[in-house]
Amino acid sequence: MGYLKLLEVENFKSYKGKQIIGPFKPFTAVIGPNGAGKSNLMDAISFVLGDKSANLRVKKLSDLIHGAPVGKPAANRAIVTAVYAEEDDTEKSFTRIVVGTSTEFRINGKLVSFASYSENLEKLGILVKARNFLVFQGAVESIAMKNPKERTHLFEEISRSGELRDTYDKRKTEMTKAEEDTQFNYHKKKGIAAERKEAKLEKDEAERYTKLKEDLQTAYLEFQLFKLYHNEQDIDRYNSELKYKNKDLQKAMDKRESVEGKVKGKKKAMGQLTREMTSIENDIKQKEIELNKKRPQYIKAKEKTSHMIKKIETAKKSLKSAKKAHESHQAEIKELEKDLSEVERRRVEFEERIEEESQSQGRDLLLEESQVKEYHRLKEVAGSKAAQYLQELEKLNREQKSDQDRLDSERHRKNELQAKIKQKEHEIEENQKRLDKLNDYIKTSEGSVAEQKILRDRLEEEVSSSDNRVKEISKELQNIMDQLGEAKVDKHESVRHVKKAELLDNLRRLFPGVYGRLIDLCEPSQKKYQISVTKVLGKNIDAIIVDTEKTAKDCIQYMKEQRADPETFLPLDFIEVRPTNDRLREIREPRGVKLVIDVIRFDPPPVKKALQYACGNSLVCETVEDARKVAFGGGERHKAVALDGTMFQKSGIISGGASDLKAKARRWDEKSLNKLKSQKNTLTDELKELQKKKRKESELNTIRSQISGLETRLKYSISDRENTKNKTMVNNHKAKQKFERELEGFEPRMESIEEQIGQRSEHIKKIKTKMNKVEDEVFAEFCLAIGVENIRQYEEKELRTQQERAKKRLEFENQKSRLANQLEYERSRDTDANVKKWTKQIDHDEKELKKLKDDEIKQMKIIDQDSETMTKLKFSRTTKKSEIEDLNSAIEEIRKKLNQHTKEITGIQKQITATETKLEQKRADRHSLLKACKMDDIKLPMKRGTMDDITQEAESSSQVEPTDSTSITGMDSMSSQGAKTIYAREANIIINYAHLRDELKECDTHEEVKEMADKLSGEHSNMQATLQRIAAPNMKAVEKLDGVRERFQVTADEFEQARKRAKKAKQNFEVVRKERFDRFNCCFEHVATRIDEIYKALSRNQSAQAFLGPENPEEPYLDGINYNCVAPGKRFRPMDNLSGGEKTVAALALLFAIHSYQPAPFFVLDEIDAALDNTNIGKVASYIKEQSEGHFQCIVISLKEEFYTRADALIGIYPEQGDCVISKTLTLDLTGYPDPYHSSGPGSPTKAGR
């Protein structure tokens, strides 16, 4: 016996990478914690042995790849290989690979098809479809709970008898159908044999009947020739009379045509005027729409012009201020330039004067060259002696010069600050002016917005009220249209109503016996009865009441000629009326029950008969319940109707009010309809006026856009004012205050510097005094020589002159610097740019204003032109209206003349119609006689024409609609045009009256003709009565007999063929049935025999019993299989009443018994011990251990120690964590360990792990 040696998996489900699981021993247990991947091992075995993906707990094949369900596949394929070993240790590998959404099958590495793969597995005893090698988790309990039918299905899968199910059903159906066909053909053959016998008797009777019929036909031919002869005589007479009357009619019609021509001419002119009037009204409406569109444009243009004027005025004020500031600025610059020139002039004059003085002094104090040399020598001696004082004096002079520079710098900065303060004061003044302008603009804009909003609110109120009123009027109009109902349903209905009214007027004029329509001749006594009376009258409500049957026929003939719509006529002398049941007037319960005829007023009195015919003994009741009680509540049934139109017939039929019943009932109230029409016209006119008001919506939109623009500009102006007021002005004031504070700090600093300079000057004077003493001692002799007191007189005169000159020059420089700085600042202020800016703005705005004024004038001209055009159009409309009224008067006069001619023509037409009616009647009689001859197969002797020229059928024409048995129907079913065509064709037929006896031709008067016709009719009737007393035989008995004989032979052949088919179908069915039975029974008998001993072995008790029994022993696969067990030490109980462990043991017994039928070399079980206690686990484990030693290899997944301790090997599965669970395996060979359940000693232990 072969066995599963090992399993190689690569990236299959939780098994990442390539792993080898095994080797598997005869009894191998797979253990591991929940979620480790034990069931995935089961899936791997199932997958490699060809199982479907649906049984592998995945939706698609690609999910079998490791990591694919979480979106992180470890590879692009998954591989499982099962290595199978034969008894001689030769190995065979079966490989299945997942590639994308499909799989590949390989045997020993060679690619094969699935069919070949399955065939190789079946050779080893592994049935892929039956899955006889696998028991999945939970399958044991499922088998235990199967019903008998499901067990049968299980046996069909195992025995493969289910493969023959479709063939079995098909052949059984064929056999049943063949047997039914055989039975049908047998009965058919039997019936035709009886029919053949009857046909022989009918043939003899038909021959006797034919002789009598020929005699009757000869008499009937003579009678028809007699009627046709005298009919043709009458037709000739009426044709002659009609010819003369048509001449008179032609003369009258010529006169009428002349008048009609005048009417047409006037009508044509009227149509032209009406079209012109309509065109003018359309132009007026169009102009009104255009004016309503253009007025808002004019208002908008005017508003823009006004706004631009205000803008220009504001700009001019700003320009005037800017010019004034610029002029003041220029004057100030000129003044500064003048001052600067004056200082420069004075400086130049001063320099010239100094030059002159220098030249003059040079001449006064001119020393000799030796004296100058002596002066310089003595100066050096004095300098060396006063070197210490000189150094100190130079130091003090430097400090003095430094402080003087600081003082000059402070003065310069002070001047700059004073200039900045002046600039800020100017900016504050400008900003204040801007604020004043903005305040004026904001005030003006707010006033404009307020005015526009008032106008907008007024227009919104008008438009809103117009919209609301339009909606109200629309609802009222809809309500009125609904109430108008049938009277104003649509144009087609109105035209139809007019045609019917014209027809009735013509009938009344032509035929004095026409009273009118029933609805016009009567009315309900109270309004509440309108619906019920309408329901009872039904289709008779529009019936035309006439005095006699003849009048009705004349009307019908006229309608045929005019091709009018069908109408119902009620001739008072023809209709049969049942007498009114006076007892019905005495009904007191329920209250308010009356005869319908009693609640109807009518005029003239003869109409009562028509009302009695239409209403009968119908009763009207207040409510539906009262009507039901009256109709069916008593011993006798009555026809009753409720006020809402619900009618109860005597027959039990109940009909509710139709959807248009109320609309029809409103036809009684003509005044109400007129009032509704008047209301409709009033509301329509009001709606037109409101539509004009609604056109103001465009003007409203324009005002809204203007308000939006004004509010936007106002918003920006307010924002600008706030920024100027709260930011710019505040910043200017802050800057000015800052400069003023800085200016205040200059005076103390300058005073301090000036004080230091003064103190240093005193010190300098003291040093100079000491130096003078030294110089006096050195220059004493020299001074005597040149005639001065001391050398300083000479030097001071020269020095003082220099100092005065230097001081004067410094004053000039300070003045020039101050004036230049001030002039530079004033020039930096570009006031001319502001003037140019406002000048440019004003020029631009004036050009824009000119454009806006031109646009305003243009819009005004357009409106004036449209208004003038509107006035002209209205005047034209008035003129056209007057012309139309004059033309209407002229047309009315001509119509009066036309009516006179029409009356004259109508009188002649009436005479012609009467003659034509008689003539048509005679032609119709002739056609009827000819048609009767053709239908009765009477061969008329003819000089011209044949019987085929006689038309048997024609088109339908106007005829009276049948009401009851007493209604009048039309004379023929053919149309007037169709009848004329037929009569013209039949007029070409000339009958040969040579065989008609002379005595029959010589009847001249109508009475003689009628007397002779009655005589001939009596003779024919007697012969016909004699023939009718004889039962009419089958005249086609000979043909029938031949046909029956032929059908008998065909049926006999069909019966024989059907019998052969049934026999063959039964043989085919028996072959399939036997094969299916053999397959099923072979498996069933084997399992039924083995199950008891397996159950005893599993229970370890010989008292245990298990047995299988088919519900249908003849064909067990059609019904269920019962499975019952008697547990050890217990009485018999149904399977449902066994405990969980007992059910599991019973199910295992069935599984092992089924497996023994076509045993697979190995058996894989998944947690079959879940419902077993320790005792039963031991029994099952012992049995599996015994079977694995010689019958089959067993691989069991188990979590119970009592089970897997008996195994030959353990395969442990444990999880590792990654992106998803990764299953790892360990294999432990237990054959080398002592078996605690056997007495044999331990061998050498071996342990293999992976």
mmCIF file of N, CA, C and O in Angstrom, residues 636-710:
data_model
loop_
_atom_site.group_PDB
_atom_site.id
_atom_site.type_symbol
_atom_site.label_atom_id
_atom_site.label_comp_id
_atom_site.label_asym_id
_atom_site.label_seq_id
_atom_site.Cartn_x
_atom_site.Cartn_y
_atom_site.Cartn_z
ATOM 1 N N GLU A 636 -87.200 41.128 -3.511
ATOM 2 C CA GLU A 636 -87.103 41.381 -4.944
ATOM 3 C C GLU A 636 -85.973 42.374 -5.207
ATOM 4 O O GLU A 636 -85.831 43.365 -4.487
ATOM 5 N N ARG A 637 -85.180 42.110 -6.232
ATOM 6 C CA ARG A 637 -84.066 42.998 -6.554
ATOM 7 C C ARG A 637 -84.542 44.170 -7.404
ATOM 8 O O ARG A 637 -85.449 44.024 -8.223
ATOM 9 N N HIS A 638 -83.907 45.341 -7.187
ATOM 10 C CA HIS A 638 -84.232 46.554 -7.945
ATOM 11 C C HIS A 638 -82.936 47.202 -8.433
ATOM 12 O O HIS A 638 -81.890 47.062 -7.809
ATOM 13 N N LYS A 639 -83.059 47.933 -9.531
ATOM 14 C CA LYS A 639 -81.934 48.734 -10.033
ATOM 15 C C LYS A 639 -81.909 50.045 -9.250
ATOM 16 O O LYS A 639 -82.894 50.785 -9.256
ATOM 17 N N ALA A 640 -80.804 50.319 -8.544
ATOM 18 C CA ALA A 640 -80.729 51.493 -7.669
ATOM 19 C C ALA A 640 -79.416 52.240 -7.919
ATOM 20 O O ALA A 640 -78.404 51.654 -8.267
ATOM 21 N N VAL A 641 -79.465 53.571 -7.708
ATOM 22 C CA VAL A 641 -78.290 54.418 -7.895
ATOM 23 C C VAL A 641 -78.210 55.404 -6.732
ATOM 24 O O VAL A 641 -79.236 55.915 -6.276
ATOM 25 N N ALA A 642 -76.981 55.631 -6.215
ATOM 26 C CA ALA A 642 -76.777 56.592 -5.131
ATOM 27 C C ALA A 642 -76.492 57.966 -5.727
ATOM 28 O O ALA A 642 -76.231 58.108 -6.927
ATOM 29 N N LEU A 643 -76.551 59.001 -4.874
ATOM 30 C CA LEU A 643 -76.340 60.374 -5.342
ATOM 31 C C LEU A 643 -74.937 60.580 -5.897
ATOM 32 O O LEU A 643 -74.699 61.481 -6.698
ATOM 33 N N ASP A 644 -73.943 59.750 -5.448
ATOM 34 C CA ASP A 644 -72.574 59.912 -5.951
ATOM 35 C C ASP A 644 -72.332 59.149 -7.240
ATOM 36 O O ASP A 644 -71.208 59.098 -7.739
ATOM 37 N N GLY A 645 -73.390 58.488 -7.806
ATOM 38 C CA GLY A 645 -73.250 57.812 -9.081
ATOM 39 C C GLY A 645 -72.995 56.322 -8.988
ATOM 40 O O GLY A 645 -72.874 55.655 -10.002
ATOM 41 N N THR A 646 -72.903 55.762 -7.759
ATOM 42 C CA THR A 646 -72.699 54.314 -7.612
ATOM 43 C C THR A 646 -73.999 53.596 -7.941
ATOM 44 O O THR A 646 -75.026 53.842 -7.302
ATOM 45 N N MET A 647 -73.960 52.674 -8.944
ATOM 46 C CA MET A 647 -75.175 51.992 -9.413
ATOM 47 C C MET A 647 -75.116 50.505 -9.093
ATOM 48 O O MET A 647 -74.064 49.879 -9.229
ATOM 49 N N PHE A 648 -76.246 49.957 -8.663
ATOM 50 C CA PHE A 648 -76.392 48.533 -8.347
ATOM 51 C C PHE A 648 -77.392 47.947 -9.323
ATOM 52 O O PHE A 648 -78.592 48.299 -9.313
ATOM 53 N N GLN A 649 -76.945 47.032 -10.217
ATOM 54 C CA GLN A 649 -77.815 46.394 -11.195
ATOM 55 C C GLN A 649 -78.527 45.199 -10.560
ATOM 56 O O GLN A 649 -78.086 44.642 -9.559
ATOM 57 N N LYS A 650 -79.633 44.800 -11.174
ATOM 58 C CA LYS A 650 -80.343 43.618 -10.685
ATOM 59 C C LYS A 650 -79.461 42.381 -10.766
ATOM 60 O O LYS A 650 -79.560 41.483 -9.933
ATOM 61 N N SER A 651 -78.584 42.342 -11.786
ATOM 62 C CA SER A 651 -77.736 41.165 -11.992
ATOM 63 C C SER A 651 -76.650 41.028 -10.933
ATOM 64 O O SER A 651 -75.952 40.030 -10.878
ATOM 65 N N GLY A 652 -76.495 42.070 -10.094
ATOM 66 C CA GLY A 652 -75.444 42.039 -9.064
ATOM 67 C C GLY A 652 -74.218 42.860 -9.428
ATOM 68 O O GLY A 652 -73.307 43.006 -8.619
ATOM 69 N N ILE A 653 -74.190 43.405 -10.642
ATOM 70 C CA ILE A 653 -73.045 44.231 -11.053
ATOM 71 C C ILE A 653 -73.119 45.579 -10.349
ATOM 72 O O ILE A 653 -74.172 46.220 -10.318
ATOM 73 N N ILE A 654 -71.991 45.996 -9.791
ATOM 74 C CA ILE A 654 -71.906 47.289 -9.103
ATOM 75 C C ILE A 654 -70.890 48.135 -9.861
ATOM 76 O O ILE A 654 -69.752 47.723 -10.059
ATOM 77 N N SER A 655 -71.304 49.333 -10.276
ATOM 78 C CA SER A 655 -70.383 50.218 -10.998
ATOM 79 C C SER A 655 -70.321 51.549 -10.282
ATOM 80 O O SER A 655 -71.349 52.119 -9.930
ATOM 81 N N GLY A 656 -69.079 52.027 -10.070
ATOM 82 C CA GLY A 656 -68.891 53.315 -9.401
ATOM 83 C C GLY A 656 -68.970 54.449 -10.400
ATOM 84 O O GLY A 656 -69.075 54.239 -11.606
ATOM 85 N N GLY A 657 -68.920 55.649 -9.875
ATOM 86 C CA GLY A 657 -68.945 56.823 -10.743
ATOM 87 C C GLY A 657 -67.679 56.877 -11.578
ATOM 88 O O GLY A 657 -66.586 56.757 -11.048
ATOM 89 N N ALA A 658 -67.812 57.007 -12.891
ATOM 90 C CA ALA A 658 -66.644 57.106 -13.759
ATOM 91 C C ALA A 658 -65.915 58.417 -13.497
ATOM 92 O O ALA A 658 -66.459 59.338 -12.890
ATOM 93 N N SER A 659 -64.644 58.493 -13.965
ATOM 94 C CA SER A 659 -63.832 59.674 -13.676
ATOM 95 C C SER A 659 -64.428 60.938 -14.294
ATOM 96 O O SER A 659 -64.253 62.034 -13.790
ATOM 97 N N ASP A 660 -65.158 60.792 -15.430
ATOM 98 C CA ASP A 660 -65.723 61.975 -16.082
ATOM 99 C C ASP A 660 -67.201 62.150 -15.786
ATOM 100 O O ASP A 660 -67.873 62.970 -16.419
ATOM 101 N N LEU A 661 -67.746 61.427 -14.804
ATOM 102 C CA LEU A 661 -69.184 61.484 -14.531
ATOM 103 C C LEU A 661 -69.585 62.859 -14.012
ATOM 104 O O LEU A 661 -70.596 63.426 -14.409
ATOM 105 N N LYS A 662 -68.770 63.411 -13.110
ATOM 106 C CA LYS A 662 -69.089 64.734 -12.556
ATOM 107 C C LYS A 662 -69.024 65.797 -13.644
ATOM 108 O O LYS A 662 -69.841 66.728 -13.674
ATOM 109 N N ALA A 663 -68.038 65.648 -14.544
ATOM 110 C CA ALA A 663 -67.930 66.616 -15.640
ATOM 111 C C ALA A 663 -69.155 66.549 -16.543
ATOM 112 O O ALA A 663 -69.690 67.576 -16.969
ATOM 113 N N LYS A 664 -69.622 65.336 -16.839
ATOM 114 C CA LYS A 664 -70.823 65.188 -17.660
ATOM 115 C C LYS A 664 -72.042 65.762 -16.955
ATOM 116 O O LYS A 664 -72.911 66.368 -17.574
ATOM 117 N N ALA A 665 -72.091 65.551 -15.610
ATOM 118 C CA ALA A 665 -73.244 66.037 -14.844
ATOM 119 C C ALA A 665 -73.311 67.556 -14.859
ATOM 120 O O ALA A 665 -74.396 68.139 -14.780
ATOM 121 N N ARG A 666 -72.166 68.222 -14.974
ATOM 122 C CA ARG A 666 -72.168 69.696 -14.975
ATOM 123 C C ARG A 666 -72.746 70.270 -16.266
ATOM 124 O O ARG A 666 -72.995 71.474 -16.354
ATOM 125 N N ARG A 667 -72.970 69.412 -17.256
ATOM 126 C CA ARG A 667 -73.594 69.893 -18.484
ATOM 127 C C ARG A 667 -75.027 70.345 -18.263
ATOM 128 O O ARG A 667 -75.584 71.072 -19.073
ATOM 129 N N TRP A 668 -75.636 69.888 -17.147
ATOM 130 C CA TRP A 668 -77.012 70.300 -16.854
ATOM 131 C C TRP A 668 -77.059 71.791 -16.517
ATOM 132 O O TRP A 668 -78.065 72.451 -16.726
ATOM 133 N N ASP A 669 -76.007 72.293 -15.948
ATOM 134 C CA ASP A 669 -76.040 73.660 -15.423
ATOM 135 C C ASP A 669 -75.324 74.604 -16.386
ATOM 136 O O ASP A 669 -74.147 74.910 -16.228
ATOM 137 N N GLU A 670 -76.030 75.055 -17.414
ATOM 138 C CA GLU A 670 -75.433 75.921 -18.419
ATOM 139 C C GLU A 670 -75.084 77.292 -17.857
ATOM 140 O O GLU A 670 -74.088 77.906 -18.236
ATOM 141 N N LYS A 671 -75.899 77.776 -16.926
ATOM 142 C CA LYS A 671 -75.630 79.083 -16.315
ATOM 143 C C LYS A 671 -74.301 79.063 -15.569
ATOM 144 O O LYS A 671 -73.534 80.025 -15.597
ATOM 145 N N SER A 672 -74.058 77.935 -14.845
ATOM 146 C CA SER A 672 -72.803 77.810 -14.099
ATOM 147 C C SER A 672 -71.609 77.856 -15.044
ATOM 148 O O SER A 672 -70.596 78.498 -14.768
ATOM 149 N N LEU A 673 -71.753 77.197 -16.205
ATOM 150 C CA LEU A 673 -70.669 77.201 -17.179
ATOM 151 C C LEU A 673 -70.407 78.614 -17.709
ATOM 152 O O LEU A 673 -69.265 79.052 -17.835
ATOM 153 N N ASN A 674 -71.498 79.363 -17.998
ATOM 154 C CA ASN A 674 -71.333 80.730 -18.498
ATOM 155 C C ASN A 674 -70.646 81.611 -17.471
ATOM 156 O O ASN A 674 -69.801 82.447 -17.790
ATOM 157 N N LYS A 675 -71.042 81.417 -16.192
ATOM 158 C CA LYS A 675 -70.429 82.202 -15.117
ATOM 159 C C LYS A 675 -68.939 81.885 -15.014
ATOM 160 O O LYS A 675 -68.092 82.774 -14.853
ATOM 161 N N LEU A 676 -68.611 80.575 -15.103
ATOM 162 C CA LEU A 676 -67.207 80.176 -15.034
ATOM 163 C C LEU A 676 -66.409 80.755 -16.201
ATOM 164 O O LEU A 676 -65.269 81.199 -16.040
ATOM 165 N N LYS A 677 -67.027 80.773 -17.393
ATOM 166 C CA LYS A 677 -66.331 81.345 -18.551
ATOM 167 C C LYS A 677 -66.073 82.835 -18.345
ATOM 168 O O LYS A 677 -65.009 83.353 -18.678
ATOM 169 N N SER A 678 -67.090 83.522 -17.775
ATOM 170 C CA SER A 678 -66.926 84.954 -17.506
ATOM 171 C C SER A 678 -65.796 85.200 -16.504
ATOM 172 O O SER A 678 -64.962 86.084 -16.688
ATOM 173 N N GLN A 679 -65.792 84.374 -15.422
ATOM 174 C CA GLN A 679 -64.714 84.487 -14.437
ATOM 175 C C GLN A 679 -63.353 84.235 -15.093
ATOM 176 O O GLN A 679 -62.357 84.916 -14.804
ATOM 177 N N LYS A 680 -63.303 83.257 -15.963
ATOM 178 C CA LYS A 680 -62.045 82.921 -16.628
ATOM 179 C C LYS A 680 -61.531 84.096 -17.462
ATOM 180 O O LYS A 680 -60.348 84.454 -17.410
ATOM 181 N N ASN A 681 -62.461 84.751 -18.221
ATOM 182 C CA ASN A 681 -62.059 85.900 -19.042
ATOM 183 C C ASN A 681 -61.551 87.051 -18.182
ATOM 184 O O ASN A 681 -60.547 87.697 -18.493
ATOM 185 N N THR A 682 -62.271 87.298 -17.048
ATOM 186 C CA THR A 682 -61.865 88.383 -16.147
ATOM 187 C C THR A 682 -60.467 88.125 -15.586
ATOM 188 O O THR A 682 -59.601 89.009 -15.562
ATOM 189 N N LEU A 683 -60.266 86.886 -15.105
ATOM 190 C CA LEU A 683 -58.965 86.534 -14.517
ATOM 191 C C LEU A 683 -57.854 86.579 -15.566
ATOM 192 O O LEU A 683 -56.723 86.969 -15.275
ATOM 193 N N THR A 684 -58.189 86.196 -16.795
ATOM 194 C CA THR A 684 -57.175 86.232 -17.865
ATOM 195 C C THR A 684 -56.738 87.668 -18.160
ATOM 196 O O THR A 684 -55.545 87.948 -18.317
ATOM 197 N N ASP A 685 -57.732 88.578 -18.207
ATOM 198 C CA ASP A 685 -57.388 90.002 -18.428
ATOM 199 C C ASP A 685 -56.526 90.539 -17.296
ATOM 200 O O ASP A 685 -55.543 91.265 -17.519
ATOM 201 N N GLU A 686 -56.912 90.185 -16.051
ATOM 202 C CA GLU A 686 -56.132 90.649 -14.900
ATOM 203 C C GLU A 686 -54.710 90.094 -14.958
ATOM 204 O O GLU A 686 -53.737 90.783 -14.616
ATOM 205 N N LEU A 687 -54.596 88.837 -15.387
ATOM 206 C CA LEU A 687 -53.281 88.206 -15.484
ATOM 207 C C LEU A 687 -52.393 88.933 -16.498
ATOM 208 O O LEU A 687 -51.203 89.128 -16.272
ATOM 209 N N LYS A 688 -53.001 89.391 -17.610
ATOM 210 C CA LYS A 688 -52.222 90.141 -18.611
ATOM 211 C C LYS A 688 -51.688 91.445 -18.008
ATOM 212 O O LYS A 688 -50.549 91.838 -18.256
ATOM 213 N N GLU A 689 -52.572 92.165 -17.256
ATOM 214 C CA GLU A 689 -52.142 93.418 -16.628
ATOM 215 C C GLU A 689 -51.008 93.173 -15.637
ATOM 216 O O GLU A 689 -50.052 93.941 -15.531
ATOM 217 N N LEU A 690 -51.138 92.084 -14.857
ATOM 218 C CA LEU A 690 -50.094 91.762 -13.871
ATOM 219 C C LEU A 690 -48.776 91.412 -14.557
ATOM 220 O O LEU A 690 -47.700 91.684 -14.019
ATOM 221 N N GLN A 691 -48.862 90.780 -15.728
ATOM 222 C CA GLN A 691 -47.638 90.455 -16.458
ATOM 223 C C GLN A 691 -46.890 91.726 -16.853
ATOM 224 O O GLN A 691 -45.658 91.772 -16.883
ATOM 225 N N LYS A 692 -47.663 92.813 -17.166
ATOM 226 C CA LYS A 692 -47.023 94.085 -17.490
ATOM 227 C C LYS A 692 -46.278 94.630 -16.276
ATOM 228 O O LYS A 692 -45.160 95.142 -16.381
ATOM 229 N N LYS A 693 -46.931 94.549 -15.083
ATOM 230 C CA LYS A 693 -46.275 95.015 -13.853
ATOM 231 C C LYS A 693 -45.034 94.186 -13.566
ATOM 232 O O LYS A 693 -44.037 94.683 -13.056
ATOM 233 N N LYS A 694 -45.136 92.915 -13.886
ATOM 234 C CA LYS A 694 -44.021 92.025 -13.586
ATOM 235 C C LYS A 694 -42.774 92.380 -14.398
ATOM 236 O O LYS A 694 -41.652 92.056 -14.026
ATOM 237 N N ARG A 695 -43.003 93.107 -15.550
ATOM 238 C CA ARG A 695 -41.854 93.492 -16.373
ATOM 239 C C ARG A 695 -40.975 94.513 -15.676
ATOM 240 O O ARG A 695 -39.868 94.801 -16.119
ATOM 241 N N LYS A 696 -41.504 95.144 -14.582
ATOM 242 C CA LYS A 696 -40.693 96.098 -13.823
ATOM 243 C C LYS A 696 -39.545 95.421 -13.092
ATOM 244 O O LYS A 696 -38.734 96.078 -12.448
ATOM 245 N N GLU A 697 -39.514 94.107 -13.166
ATOM 246 C CA GLU A 697 -38.460 93.361 -12.479
ATOM 247 C C GLU A 697 -37.072 93.729 -13.014
ATOM 248 O O GLU A 697 -36.104 93.788 -12.264
ATOM 249 N N SER A 698 -37.010 94.031 -14.333
ATOM 250 C CA SER A 698 -35.715 94.438 -14.903
ATOM 251 C C SER A 698 -35.278 95.786 -14.329
ATOM 252 O O SER A 698 -34.110 96.005 -14.013
ATOM 253 N N GLU A 699 -36.261 96.719 -14.185
ATOM 254 C CA GLU A 699 -35.953 98.018 -13.564
ATOM 255 C C GLU A 699 -35.484 97.823 -12.126
ATOM 256 O O GLU A 699 -34.540 98.479 -11.665
ATOM 257 N N LEU A 700 -36.138 96.883 -11.424
ATOM 258 C CA LEU A 700 -35.750 96.589 -10.039
ATOM 259 C C LEU A 700 -34.318 96.059 -9.975
ATOM 260 O O LEU A 700 -33.538 96.455 -9.094
ATOM 261 N N ASN A 701 -33.948 95.200 -10.914
ATOM 262 C CA ASN A 701 -32.579 94.656 -10.933
ATOM 263 C C ASN A 701 -31.554 95.761 -11.174
ATOM 264 O O ASN A 701 -30.468 95.769 -10.585
ATOM 265 N N THR A 702 -31.922 96.741 -12.055
ATOM 266 C CA THR A 702 -31.019 97.868 -12.316
ATOM 267 C C THR A 702 -30.788 98.688 -11.050
ATOM 268 O O THR A 702 -29.655 99.044 -10.709
ATOM 269 N N ILE A 703 -31.893 98.966 -10.333
ATOM 270 C CA ILE A 703 -31.783 99.753 -9.085
ATOM 271 C C ILE A 703 -30.966 98.990 -8.056
ATOM 272 O O ILE A 703 -30.146 99.559 -7.328
ATOM 273 N N ARG A 704 -31.157 97.684 -8.002
ATOM 274 C CA ARG A 704 -30.378 96.877 -7.049
ATOM 275 C C ARG A 704 -28.885 96.960 -7.359
ATOM 276 O O ARG A 704 -28.059 97.076 -6.438
ATOM 277 N N SER A 705 -28.554 96.915 -8.659
ATOM 278 C CA SER A 705 -27.130 96.999 -9.022
ATOM 279 C C SER A 705 -26.580 98.382 -8.700
ATOM 280 O O SER A 705 -25.438 98.525 -8.248
ATOM 281 N N GLN A 706 -27.407 99.451 -8.905
ATOM 282 C CA GLN A 706 -26.962 100.804 -8.556
ATOM 283 C C GLN A 706 -26.719 100.930 -7.055
ATOM 284 O O GLN A 706 -25.727 101.509 -6.615
ATOM 285 N N ILE A 707 -27.654 100.377 -6.272
ATOM 286 C CA ILE A 707 -27.499 100.409 -4.799
ATOM 287 C C ILE A 707 -26.227 99.678 -4.392
ATOM 288 O O ILE A 707 -25.463 100.134 -3.538
ATOM 289 N N SER A 708 -25.997 98.528 -5.045
ATOM 290 C CA SER A 708 -24.800 97.748 -4.730
ATOM 291 C C SER A 708 -23.532 98.554 -5.024
ATOM 292 O O SER A 708 -22.601 98.589 -4.231
ATOM 293 N N GLY A 709 -23.524 99.258 -6.203
ATOM 294 C CA GLY A 709 -22.348 100.073 -6.552
ATOM 295 C C GLY A 709 -22.149 101.231 -5.585
ATOM 296 O O GLY A 709 -21.031 101.500 -5.131
ATOM 297 N N LEU A 710 -23.264 101.927 -5.242
ATOM 298 C CA LEU A 710 -23.175 103.043 -4.299
ATOM 299 C C LEU A 710 -22.688 102.589 -2.932
ATOM 300 O O LEU A 710 -21.852 103.229 -2.288
#
